[in-house]
Short mmCIF file of C-alpha atoms in Angstrom, two decimals:
data_model
loop_
_atom_site.label_atom_id
_atom_site.label_comp_id
_atom_site.label_asym_id
_atom_site.label_seq_id
_atom_site.Cartn_x
_atom_site.Cartn_y
_atom_site.Cartn_z
CA MET D 25 -5.23 -44.85 -34.62
CA GLN D 26 -3.02 -47.33 -32.86
CA GLY D 27 0.41 -47.96 -34.22
CA ASP D 28 1.13 -44.46 -35.37
CA VAL D 29 1.20 -43.07 -31.82
CA ASP D 30 4.65 -42.88 -30.26
CA ILE D 31 3.83 -42.87 -26.53
CA GLY D 32 7.35 -41.77 -25.59
CA GLU D 33 7.07 -38.80 -27.91
CA LEU D 34 3.65 -38.04 -26.41
CA ILE D 35 5.00 -38.08 -22.88
CA MET D 36 7.88 -35.80 -23.81
CA HIS D 37 5.54 -33.45 -25.53
CA HIS D 38 3.07 -33.41 -22.66
CA THR D 39 5.55 -32.78 -19.86
CA GLY D 40 7.87 -30.61 -21.91
CA ASP D 41 7.62 -26.93 -22.58
CA VAL D 42 6.72 -25.31 -25.89
CA TYR D 43 6.24 -21.88 -27.37
CA ALA D 44 2.55 -22.55 -27.91
CA ILE D 45 -0.79 -22.55 -26.13
CA ASP D 46 -2.31 -25.96 -26.74
CA PHE D 47 -5.93 -26.73 -25.98
CA SER D 48 -6.26 -29.05 -28.95
CA PRO D 49 -8.53 -30.08 -30.42
CA LEU D 50 -10.43 -26.93 -29.28
CA PHE D 51 -7.71 -24.37 -29.75
CA LYS D 52 -4.05 -24.28 -30.52
CA TRP D 53 -1.77 -21.29 -30.97
CA GLU D 54 1.83 -21.85 -31.92
CA TYR D 55 3.48 -18.48 -31.69
CA GLY D 56 7.10 -19.67 -31.76
CA LYS D 57 10.16 -18.08 -30.16
CA PHE D 58 9.40 -14.47 -31.02
CA LEU D 59 11.97 -12.82 -28.75
CA PRO D 60 15.67 -12.97 -29.63
CA ASP D 61 18.12 -14.99 -27.58
CA LEU D 62 20.03 -12.97 -24.99
CA HIS D 63 23.68 -13.77 -24.39
CA ILE D 64 25.03 -13.03 -20.94
CA GLY D 65 28.55 -14.38 -20.85
CA SER D 66 28.33 -18.03 -21.74
CA LEU D 67 24.67 -18.12 -20.79
CA THR D 68 22.02 -18.02 -23.49
CA LEU D 69 18.51 -17.23 -22.41
CA ASN D 70 15.28 -16.40 -24.09
CA LEU D 71 12.46 -14.58 -22.37
CA THR D 72 9.73 -15.55 -24.82
CA PRO D 73 6.87 -16.74 -22.61
CA THR D 74 6.45 -20.48 -22.99
CA ARG D 75 3.36 -22.55 -22.22
CA HIS D 76 4.65 -22.95 -18.67
CA VAL D 77 5.07 -19.21 -18.28
CA VAL D 78 1.45 -18.76 -19.29
CA PHE D 79 0.36 -21.42 -16.82
CA MET D 80 2.59 -19.92 -14.15
CA LEU D 81 0.82 -16.61 -14.64
CA LEU D 82 -2.48 -18.47 -14.42
CA VAL D 83 -1.35 -20.14 -11.20
CA ALA D 84 -0.32 -16.78 -9.76
CA LEU D 85 -3.63 -15.30 -10.82
CA LEU D 86 -5.59 -18.15 -9.23
CA VAL D 87 -3.61 -17.98 -5.99
CA PHE D 88 -4.03 -14.24 -5.80
CA ALA D 89 -7.73 -14.34 -6.69
CA SER D 90 -8.57 -17.06 -4.18
CA MET D 91 -6.57 -15.42 -1.38
CA TRP D 92 -7.86 -11.97 -2.14
CA LEU D 93 -11.46 -13.19 -2.18
CA THR D 94 -10.86 -15.15 1.02
CA GLY D 95 -9.48 -12.08 2.71
CA ARG D 96 -12.37 -9.96 1.52
CA ALA D 97 -14.96 -12.52 2.64
CA LEU D 98 -13.30 -12.81 6.05
CA GLU D 99 -13.15 -9.04 6.50
CA ARG D 100 -16.82 -8.77 5.58
CA GLN D 101 -17.76 -11.51 8.03
CA ARG D 102 -15.75 -9.79 10.74
CA ALA D 103 -17.28 -6.40 9.93
CA HIS D 104 -20.75 -7.84 10.43
CA GLU D 105 -19.52 -9.73 13.49
CA ARG D 106 -20.74 -12.94 11.98
CA ALA D 107 -19.15 -16.25 12.80
CA PRO D 108 -16.58 -17.28 10.17
CA LYS D 109 -18.11 -19.76 7.76
CA GLY D 110 -17.90 -21.37 4.36
CA LEU D 111 -14.96 -21.66 2.00
CA ALA D 112 -13.32 -18.52 3.35
CA ASN D 113 -13.14 -20.05 6.79
CA ALA D 114 -11.62 -23.24 5.40
CA MET D 115 -9.06 -21.23 3.44
CA GLU D 116 -8.23 -19.22 6.54
CA ALA D 117 -7.59 -22.43 8.46
CA PHE D 118 -5.42 -23.68 5.59
CA VAL D 119 -3.40 -20.46 5.43
CA LEU D 120 -3.04 -20.43 9.22
CA PHE D 121 -1.81 -24.01 9.14
CA VAL D 122 0.94 -23.00 6.71
CA ARG D 123 1.75 -19.90 8.73
CA ASN D 124 1.81 -21.49 12.19
CA ASP D 125 2.72 -25.12 11.69
CA ILE D 126 5.12 -24.76 8.78
CA ALA D 127 6.61 -21.27 8.99
CA ILE D 128 6.57 -20.15 12.63
CA GLN D 129 7.02 -23.57 14.18
CA ASN D 130 10.16 -24.32 12.18
CA ILE D 131 11.70 -20.85 11.93
CA GLY D 132 11.12 -19.83 15.52
CA HIS D 133 10.20 -16.51 17.02
CA ARG D 134 11.06 -14.60 13.83
CA GLY D 135 8.89 -16.96 11.79
CA ALA D 136 6.09 -14.43 11.43
CA ALA D 137 8.39 -12.27 9.30
CA PHE D 138 9.06 -15.16 6.89
CA ALA D 139 5.47 -16.45 6.94
CA PRO D 140 4.34 -14.44 3.87
CA TYR D 141 7.17 -15.97 1.83
CA ILE D 142 6.50 -19.52 3.04
CA MET D 143 2.75 -19.11 2.49
CA THR D 144 3.25 -17.77 -1.04
CA LEU D 145 5.68 -20.60 -1.75
CA PHE D 146 3.28 -23.24 -0.46
CA PHE D 147 0.22 -22.05 -2.33
CA PHE D 148 2.12 -21.26 -5.52
CA ILE D 149 3.50 -24.81 -5.62
CA LEU D 150 0.21 -26.38 -4.53
CA TYR D 151 -1.81 -24.59 -7.20
CA GLY D 152 0.85 -25.36 -9.79
CA ASN D 153 0.77 -29.05 -8.85
CA LEU D 154 -3.02 -29.22 -8.93
CA LEU D 155 -3.41 -27.25 -12.15
CA GLY D 156 -1.24 -29.84 -13.88
CA LEU D 157 -3.78 -32.52 -13.03
CA LEU D 158 -6.61 -30.74 -14.84
CA PRO D 159 -7.32 -31.58 -18.47
CA TRP D 160 -5.19 -29.39 -20.79
CA GLY D 161 -3.30 -28.26 -17.75
CA ALA D 162 0.47 -27.96 -17.75
CA THR D 163 2.44 -28.73 -14.60
CA VAL D 164 4.66 -25.73 -14.09
CA THR D 165 6.21 -27.40 -11.04
CA GLY D 166 7.21 -30.27 -13.31
CA ASN D 167 9.55 -27.93 -15.16
CA LEU D 168 13.14 -28.07 -14.01
CA ALA D 169 13.66 -24.36 -14.68
CA VAL D 170 10.70 -23.40 -12.49
CA THR D 171 11.73 -25.61 -9.59
CA ALA D 172 15.32 -24.41 -10.04
CA GLY D 173 14.08 -20.82 -9.90
CA LEU D 174 12.16 -21.51 -6.70
CA ALA D 175 15.09 -23.38 -5.17
CA LEU D 176 17.59 -20.62 -6.05
CA MET D 177 15.25 -18.10 -4.45
CA ALA D 178 15.03 -20.33 -1.38
CA LEU D 179 18.85 -20.50 -1.31
CA VAL D 180 19.09 -16.71 -1.37
CA VAL D 181 16.41 -16.31 1.33
CA ILE D 182 18.03 -18.95 3.55
CA GLU D 183 21.57 -17.58 3.29
CA VAL D 184 20.70 -13.87 3.38
CA SER D 185 18.38 -14.31 6.35
CA GLY D 186 21.15 -16.29 8.03
CA MET D 187 23.63 -13.50 7.36
CA VAL D 188 21.23 -10.93 8.78
CA ALA D 189 20.39 -13.01 11.84
CA LEU D 190 23.90 -14.20 12.70
CA GLY D 191 25.95 -11.22 11.56
CA PHE D 192 29.00 -11.55 9.33
CA LYS D 193 31.10 -13.35 11.91
CA GLY D 194 28.33 -15.70 12.98
CA TYR D 195 27.50 -16.47 9.37
CA MET D 196 31.14 -17.25 8.58
CA ARG D 197 31.01 -19.78 11.42
CA THR D 198 28.45 -21.73 9.35
CA ILE D 199 31.07 -22.08 6.62
CA PHE D 200 34.17 -22.38 8.81
CA PRO D 201 32.71 -24.33 11.72
CA ALA D 202 34.10 -24.25 15.25
CA ILE D 203 35.74 -27.60 15.92
CA PRO D 204 34.91 -28.76 19.43
CA GLY D 205 37.84 -29.97 21.50
CA LEU D 206 40.49 -28.41 19.27
CA LYS D 207 42.44 -25.19 19.60
CA GLY D 208 44.98 -23.18 17.64
CA VAL D 209 46.42 -24.38 14.33
CA GLY D 210 44.64 -27.74 14.39
CA ALA D 211 41.22 -26.14 14.76
CA LEU D 212 41.99 -23.62 12.01
CA ALA D 213 43.22 -26.29 9.60
CA LEU D 214 40.22 -28.53 10.22
CA SER D 215 37.87 -25.58 9.99
CA VAL D 216 39.27 -24.61 6.58
CA ALA D 217 39.15 -28.24 5.49
CA MET D 218 35.48 -28.37 6.44
CA ALA D 219 34.60 -25.23 4.46
CA PRO D 220 34.12 -26.93 1.05
CA ILE D 221 31.86 -29.53 2.67
CA GLU D 222 29.84 -26.85 4.43
CA ILE D 223 29.46 -24.83 1.22
CA LEU D 224 28.50 -27.97 -0.69
CA GLY D 225 25.97 -28.71 2.06
CA LYS D 226 24.43 -25.27 1.60
CA LEU D 227 24.08 -25.84 -2.15
CA VAL D 228 22.91 -29.43 -2.03
CA LYS D 229 19.82 -28.69 0.04
CA PRO D 230 18.18 -26.31 -2.48
CA PHE D 231 19.32 -28.62 -5.27
CA ALA D 232 17.43 -31.44 -3.53
CA LEU D 233 14.39 -29.16 -3.24
CA CYS D 234 14.56 -28.44 -6.96
CA VAL D 235 14.99 -32.04 -8.08
CA ARG D 236 12.50 -33.49 -5.58
CA LEU D 237 9.63 -31.27 -6.69
CA PHE D 238 10.46 -31.65 -10.38
CA GLY D 239 10.88 -35.42 -10.07
CA ASN D 240 7.68 -35.99 -8.14
CA MET D 241 5.52 -33.92 -10.42
CA THR D 242 7.04 -35.22 -13.66
CA ALA D 243 7.04 -38.84 -12.52
CA GLY D 244 3.32 -38.74 -11.77
CA HIS D 245 2.62 -37.54 -15.28
CA PHE D 246 4.93 -40.16 -16.74
CA VAL D 247 3.04 -42.87 -14.88
CA ILE D 248 -0.38 -41.56 -15.89
CA LEU D 249 0.61 -41.18 -19.53
CA SER D 250 2.32 -44.57 -19.58
CA LEU D 251 -0.85 -46.18 -18.23
CA PHE D 252 -2.84 -44.42 -20.92
CA GLY D 253 -0.23 -45.66 -23.33
CA LEU D 254 -1.41 -49.20 -22.61
CA VAL D 255 -4.48 -48.32 -24.64
CA PHE D 256 -2.36 -47.58 -27.67
CA LEU D 257 -0.01 -50.49 -27.14
CA PHE D 258 -2.69 -53.15 -26.72
CA GLY D 259 -5.51 -51.51 -28.65
CA HIS D 260 -4.93 -53.87 -31.57
CA VAL D 261 -5.96 -56.85 -29.45
CA VAL D 262 -9.51 -56.53 -30.76
CA ALA D 263 -11.20 -59.00 -28.43
CA TRP D 264 -9.84 -57.39 -25.22
CA ARG D 265 -9.90 -53.75 -26.22
CA TRP D 266 -12.66 -52.80 -23.77
CA ALA D 267 -10.85 -54.52 -20.88
CA ILE D 268 -7.63 -52.70 -21.72
CA GLY D 269 -9.53 -49.41 -21.74
CA VAL D 270 -11.30 -50.06 -18.44
CA GLY D 271 -8.14 -51.35 -16.78
CA SER D 272 -6.06 -48.45 -17.98
CA ALA D 273 -8.66 -45.87 -16.92
CA THR D 274 -9.02 -47.50 -13.47
CA LEU D 275 -5.29 -47.48 -12.91
CA VAL D 276 -5.07 -43.87 -14.06
CA LEU D 277 -7.89 -42.95 -11.66
CA GLY D 278 -5.93 -44.51 -8.81
CA VAL D 279 -2.73 -42.72 -9.76
CA MET D 280 -4.66 -39.47 -10.16
CA LEU D 281 -5.93 -39.80 -6.57
CA LEU D 282 -2.37 -40.51 -5.51
CA GLU D 283 -1.26 -37.44 -7.44
CA LEU D 284 -3.71 -35.30 -5.46
CA ILE D 285 -1.94 -36.42 -2.30
CA VAL D 286 1.48 -35.97 -3.91
CA ALA D 287 0.50 -32.45 -4.98
CA LEU D 288 -0.29 -31.55 -1.37
CA VAL D 289 2.66 -33.40 0.11
CA GLN D 290 5.22 -31.88 -2.27
CA ALA D 291 3.96 -28.35 -1.63
CA TYR D 292 4.14 -29.13 2.08
CA VAL D 293 7.62 -30.64 1.84
CA PHE D 294 9.07 -27.77 -0.20
CA ALA D 295 7.65 -25.15 2.16
CA LEU D 296 8.58 -27.17 5.25
CA ILE D 297 12.19 -27.78 4.26
CA THR D 298 12.64 -24.16 3.23
CA ALA D 299 11.27 -23.10 6.63
CA VAL D 300 13.51 -25.57 8.47
CA LEU D 301 16.60 -24.36 6.59
CA ILE D 302 15.74 -20.73 7.33
CA GLY D 303 15.23 -21.71 10.98
CA VAL D 304 18.56 -23.53 11.18
CA ASN D 305 20.39 -20.41 9.96
CA GLN D 306 18.65 -18.20 12.54
CA HIS D 307 20.64 -19.62 15.42
CA ALA D 308 24.37 -20.16 15.78
CA HIS D 309 25.11 -23.84 16.14
CA MET Y 4 11.90 -45.85 -24.05
CA THR Y 5 14.22 -45.93 -21.09
CA LEU Y 6 15.12 -42.94 -18.98
CA PRO Y 7 18.53 -42.28 -20.60
CA MET Y 8 16.81 -42.31 -23.98
CA LEU Y 9 14.23 -39.84 -22.67
CA VAL Y 10 17.01 -37.59 -21.48
CA LEU Y 11 18.73 -37.89 -24.81
CA ALA Y 12 15.52 -37.09 -26.62
CA ALA Y 13 15.06 -34.06 -24.41
CA ALA Y 14 18.62 -32.93 -25.01
CA GLU Y 15 18.08 -33.14 -28.75
CA ASP Y 16 14.98 -30.98 -28.42
CA GLY Y 17 17.07 -28.27 -26.82
CA ALA Y 18 15.60 -25.28 -25.01
CA GLY Y 19 11.84 -25.28 -24.83
CA GLY Y 20 11.84 -29.01 -25.52
CA GLY Y 21 11.37 -32.01 -23.22
CA PRO Y 22 10.93 -32.12 -19.48
CA PHE Y 23 14.65 -32.41 -18.73
CA SER Y 24 15.69 -29.24 -20.49
CA LEU Y 25 16.51 -26.23 -18.38
CA GLU Y 26 15.65 -22.94 -20.07
CA PRO Y 27 17.31 -20.10 -18.11
CA GLY Y 28 14.67 -17.67 -19.36
CA LEU Y 29 12.07 -19.64 -17.47
CA ILE Y 30 14.04 -19.21 -14.23
CA ILE Y 31 13.82 -15.45 -14.74
CA TRP Y 32 10.09 -15.78 -15.44
CA THR Y 33 9.66 -17.84 -12.29
CA TRP Y 34 11.34 -15.13 -10.24
CA ILE Y 35 9.27 -12.39 -11.82
CA VAL Y 36 5.97 -14.22 -11.37
CA PHE Y 37 6.75 -15.43 -7.87
CA ILE Y 38 8.00 -12.08 -6.59
CA ALA Y 39 5.02 -10.30 -8.12
CA LEU Y 40 2.67 -12.81 -6.53
CA PHE Y 41 4.51 -12.49 -3.22
CA LEU Y 42 4.22 -8.70 -3.22
CA LEU Y 43 0.58 -8.72 -4.27
CA LEU Y 44 -0.39 -11.28 -1.65
CA LYS Y 45 1.63 -9.48 1.02
CA ARG Y 46 -0.12 -6.24 0.16
CA PHE Y 47 -3.68 -7.34 -0.54
CA ALA Y 48 -4.39 -10.83 0.76
CA TRP Y 49 -2.36 -11.98 3.77
CA PRO Y 50 -3.12 -9.00 6.03
CA ALA Y 51 -6.86 -9.48 5.56
CA ILE Y 52 -6.68 -13.22 6.20
CA LEU Y 53 -4.28 -13.02 9.15
CA ARG Y 54 -5.59 -9.86 10.78
CA ALA Y 55 -7.80 -11.64 13.32
CA THR Y 56 -5.10 -14.15 14.21
CA GLU Y 57 -2.35 -11.56 14.51
CA GLU Y 58 -4.56 -9.36 16.67
CA ARG Y 59 -5.32 -12.31 18.89
CA GLU Y 60 -1.62 -13.14 19.10
CA ARG Y 61 -0.79 -9.56 19.98
CA THR Y 62 -3.50 -9.53 22.64
CA ILE Y 63 -2.24 -12.77 24.14
CA ALA Y 64 1.36 -11.57 24.06
CA ARG Y 65 0.31 -8.32 25.74
CA GLN Y 66 -1.66 -10.19 28.37
CA LEU Y 67 1.27 -12.50 29.00
CA ASP Y 68 3.58 -9.51 29.43
CA GLU Y 69 1.05 -7.90 31.74
CA ALA Y 70 0.69 -11.11 33.76
CA GLU Y 71 4.46 -11.40 34.02
CA ARG Y 72 4.76 -7.79 35.13
CA LEU Y 73 2.03 -8.23 37.75
CA ASN Y 74 3.59 -11.44 38.93
CA GLY Y 75 6.91 -9.63 39.34
CA GLU Y 76 5.23 -6.84 41.24
CA ALA Y 77 3.42 -9.30 43.51
CA LYS Y 78 6.70 -11.08 44.18
CA ALA Y 79 8.39 -7.79 45.03
CA ALA Y 80 5.50 -6.86 47.32
CA LEU Y 81 5.73 -10.23 49.03
CA GLU Y 82 9.46 -9.77 49.54
CA GLU Y 83 8.82 -6.31 50.96
CA HIS Y 84 6.19 -7.72 53.31
CA LYS Y 85 8.49 -10.46 54.45
CA ARG Y 86 11.22 -7.93 55.04
CA LEU Y 87 8.90 -5.65 56.98
CA LEU Y 88 7.62 -8.53 59.06
CA ALA Y 89 11.15 -9.64 59.88
CA ASN Y 90 12.06 -6.05 60.80
CA ALA Y 91 8.98 -5.73 63.01
CA ARG Y 92 9.77 -9.01 64.73
CA HIS Y 93 13.33 -7.91 65.27
CA ASP Y 94 12.20 -4.53 66.59
CA ALA Y 95 9.69 -6.13 68.94
CA HIS Y 96 12.32 -8.48 70.22
CA ALA Y 97 14.76 -5.64 70.80
CA LEU Y 98 12.06 -3.59 72.52
CA LEU Y 99 11.16 -6.48 74.79
CA GLN Y 100 14.79 -7.02 75.63
CA GLU Y 101 15.24 -3.36 76.38
CA ALA Y 102 12.12 -3.27 78.58
CA LYS Y 103 13.27 -6.32 80.45
CA ALA Y 104 16.70 -4.78 81.01
CA ALA Y 105 15.13 -1.52 82.19
CA ALA Y 106 12.80 -3.38 84.55
CA ASP Y 107 15.71 -5.35 85.96
CA LYS Y 108 17.71 -2.20 86.50
CA GLU Y 109 14.75 -0.48 88.12
CA ARG Y 110 14.12 -3.39 90.46
CA GLU Y 111 17.77 -3.57 91.37
CA MET Y 112 17.76 0.14 92.08
CA LEU Y 113 14.60 -0.02 94.20
CA LEU Y 114 15.95 -2.93 96.16
CA GLN Y 115 19.19 -1.10 96.71
CA ARG Y 116 17.38 1.97 97.91
CA ALA Y 117 15.12 -0.07 100.18
CA ARG Y 118 18.11 -1.76 101.66
CA GLU Y 119 19.85 1.56 102.24
CA GLU Y 120 16.76 3.05 103.87
CA HIS Y 121 16.40 0.06 106.03
CA ASP Y 122 20.01 0.38 107.10
CA GLN Y 123 19.62 4.07 107.79
CA VAL Y 124 16.50 3.53 109.87
CA LEU Y 125 18.20 0.78 111.77
CA GLU Y 126 21.23 2.94 112.37
CA ARG Y 127 19.16 5.89 113.51
CA THR Y 128 17.08 3.71 115.77
CA ARG Y 129 20.15 2.16 117.23
CA LYS Y 130 21.64 5.60 117.86
CA GLU Y 131 18.45 6.83 119.46
CA ILE Y 132 18.22 3.79 121.63
CA GLY Y 133 21.86 4.25 122.65
CA ALA Y 134 21.31 7.93 123.49
CA GLU Y 135 18.12 7.10 125.32
CA ARG Y 136 19.92 4.50 127.32
CA GLU Y 137 22.80 6.87 128.15
CA ARG Y 138 20.28 9.44 129.35
CA ALA Y 139 18.33 6.84 131.31
CA ILE Y 140 21.52 5.58 132.93
CA ALA Y 141 22.60 9.12 133.87
CA GLU Y 142 19.11 9.81 135.17
CA LEU Y 143 19.10 6.58 137.04
CA ARG Y 144 22.48 7.31 138.42
CA ARG Y 145 21.48 10.74 139.67
CA GLU Y 146 18.26 9.31 141.12
CA ALA Y 147 20.23 6.56 142.74
CA VAL Y 148 22.65 9.06 144.28
CA ASP Y 149 19.79 11.12 145.55
CA VAL Y 150 17.88 8.13 146.89
CA SER Y 151 20.98 6.64 148.33
CA LEU Y 152 21.90 9.94 149.89
CA ALA Y 153 18.38 10.36 151.21
CA ALA Y 154 18.38 6.82 152.50
CA ALA Y 155 21.83 7.15 153.90
CA ALA Y 156 20.98 10.50 155.41
CA LYS Y 157 17.95 8.99 157.01
CA LEU Y 158 19.94 5.97 158.16
CA ILE Y 159 22.99 7.71 159.21
CA GLY Y 160 21.17 10.89 160.19
CA GLU Y 161 21.15 9.56 163.60
CA ARG Y 162 24.83 9.26 163.72
CA LEU Y 163 26.37 10.83 160.70
CA ASP Y 164 26.48 14.38 159.64
CA ALA Y 165 25.20 14.73 156.12
CA ASP Y 166 27.17 17.79 155.63
CA ALA Y 167 30.39 16.17 156.58
CA ASP Y 168 32.61 15.82 153.49
CA ALA Y 169 34.10 12.57 154.55
CA ASP Y 170 30.80 10.91 154.71
CA ARG Y 171 29.70 12.18 151.37
CA LYS Y 172 32.89 10.98 149.70
CA LEU Y 173 32.42 7.58 151.14
CA VAL Y 174 29.05 7.25 149.56
CA GLU Y 175 30.20 8.53 146.22
CA ARG Y 176 33.05 6.11 146.20
CA TYR Y 177 30.70 3.37 146.79
CA LEU Y 178 28.46 4.46 143.94
CA ALA Y 179 31.38 4.77 141.58
CA ALA Y 180 32.31 1.24 142.40
CA MET Y 181 28.75 0.28 141.63
CA GLY Y 182 28.90 2.15 138.30
CA ASP Y 183 32.06 0.34 137.35
CA ARG Y 184 30.42 -2.91 138.06
CA HIS Y 185 27.45 -1.91 136.08
#
């Protein structure tokens, strides 16, 4: 087997997106790009569901199912006036952590209104990260388009909520900042000069969100697959084959454990930074 | 394979290829899936999970408001009490002052009256004594004239005629001289 496996190709294939559902060797369905390309201006897009779309739907389904069941279990426990217990109780604590310590704490007194968004964001990313670690799983959060979609949505939420909270004039102050210690023409000139930087600042933050999540999730898979690649690279060393296998598997196990932490941390970081940015735009500064 | 080569490989694959490709259609899918999930969770899951917590938060917020209100009321009541106490103290002080002034005036008046009465009594007594004395003197004088006349008559009877005017005048002259000396 060794020799004819291009590990680079394998990595690209694994982390990339395809118009196919691949559970090989059990099951593989290559349906191809069955919808036509749409041209909007210079933009070409195709809405044929890819493997990542399918997994995204699966992620959404899993998030919804687990939360819905948690809610139902909690309501039943409350109806019988029983003490909260079991998985539902743990999930409640988890959800409350996201709501209180990520959303409300960082957004402020209007945090409760944004909590559903932050909670959905957190669990969507978390489930997406974790699903990618399962065998045959695809990491939807390791797709640049998905993280870009989430980041663009965050950008819209951050700026629109800022506009609503600060009013038009207050919001414009976040683009044309008040220069302390200056008055008249000088302040105006400096304020206008600052505008491109402020606008760039607004755009860079979601861009960082997008790239950070994508990079973290993709890098983990690169590392895992590269470590597995050792098997193929050194498999021809007949005498040490078993050691290569054991070593590679041990390293992968370690990285997998690390990836579990990364999956949690990246979901936390994305939700946290989004909450912080929403919070910053809630108050004139 | 180095990273630039990976990127190149991805670029060659085009849309739906390697990990570095960005398929705009997938962004739309992300929005659709995420917003659908958001709405479903907001409608069916979060309320059930958060109900207990939100109720507790509302209860605490209500209790805090209530406590603040009661605290405000208590403070207002305390202020009112303090004000009333100060007023009462002021009133009592004024009353005391007034009473003292009235007492002083009364005493002054009584003293004045006592003094006047005393003066009147003294005056009256003095007048009475004076009148009494005048009467006593006149009485005495008449008695003295009579006695003197009787004595003189007895003494001079032998040789003077009591009815003789000259004799009588002599005696009266003498008595007048006595009265002047008196």
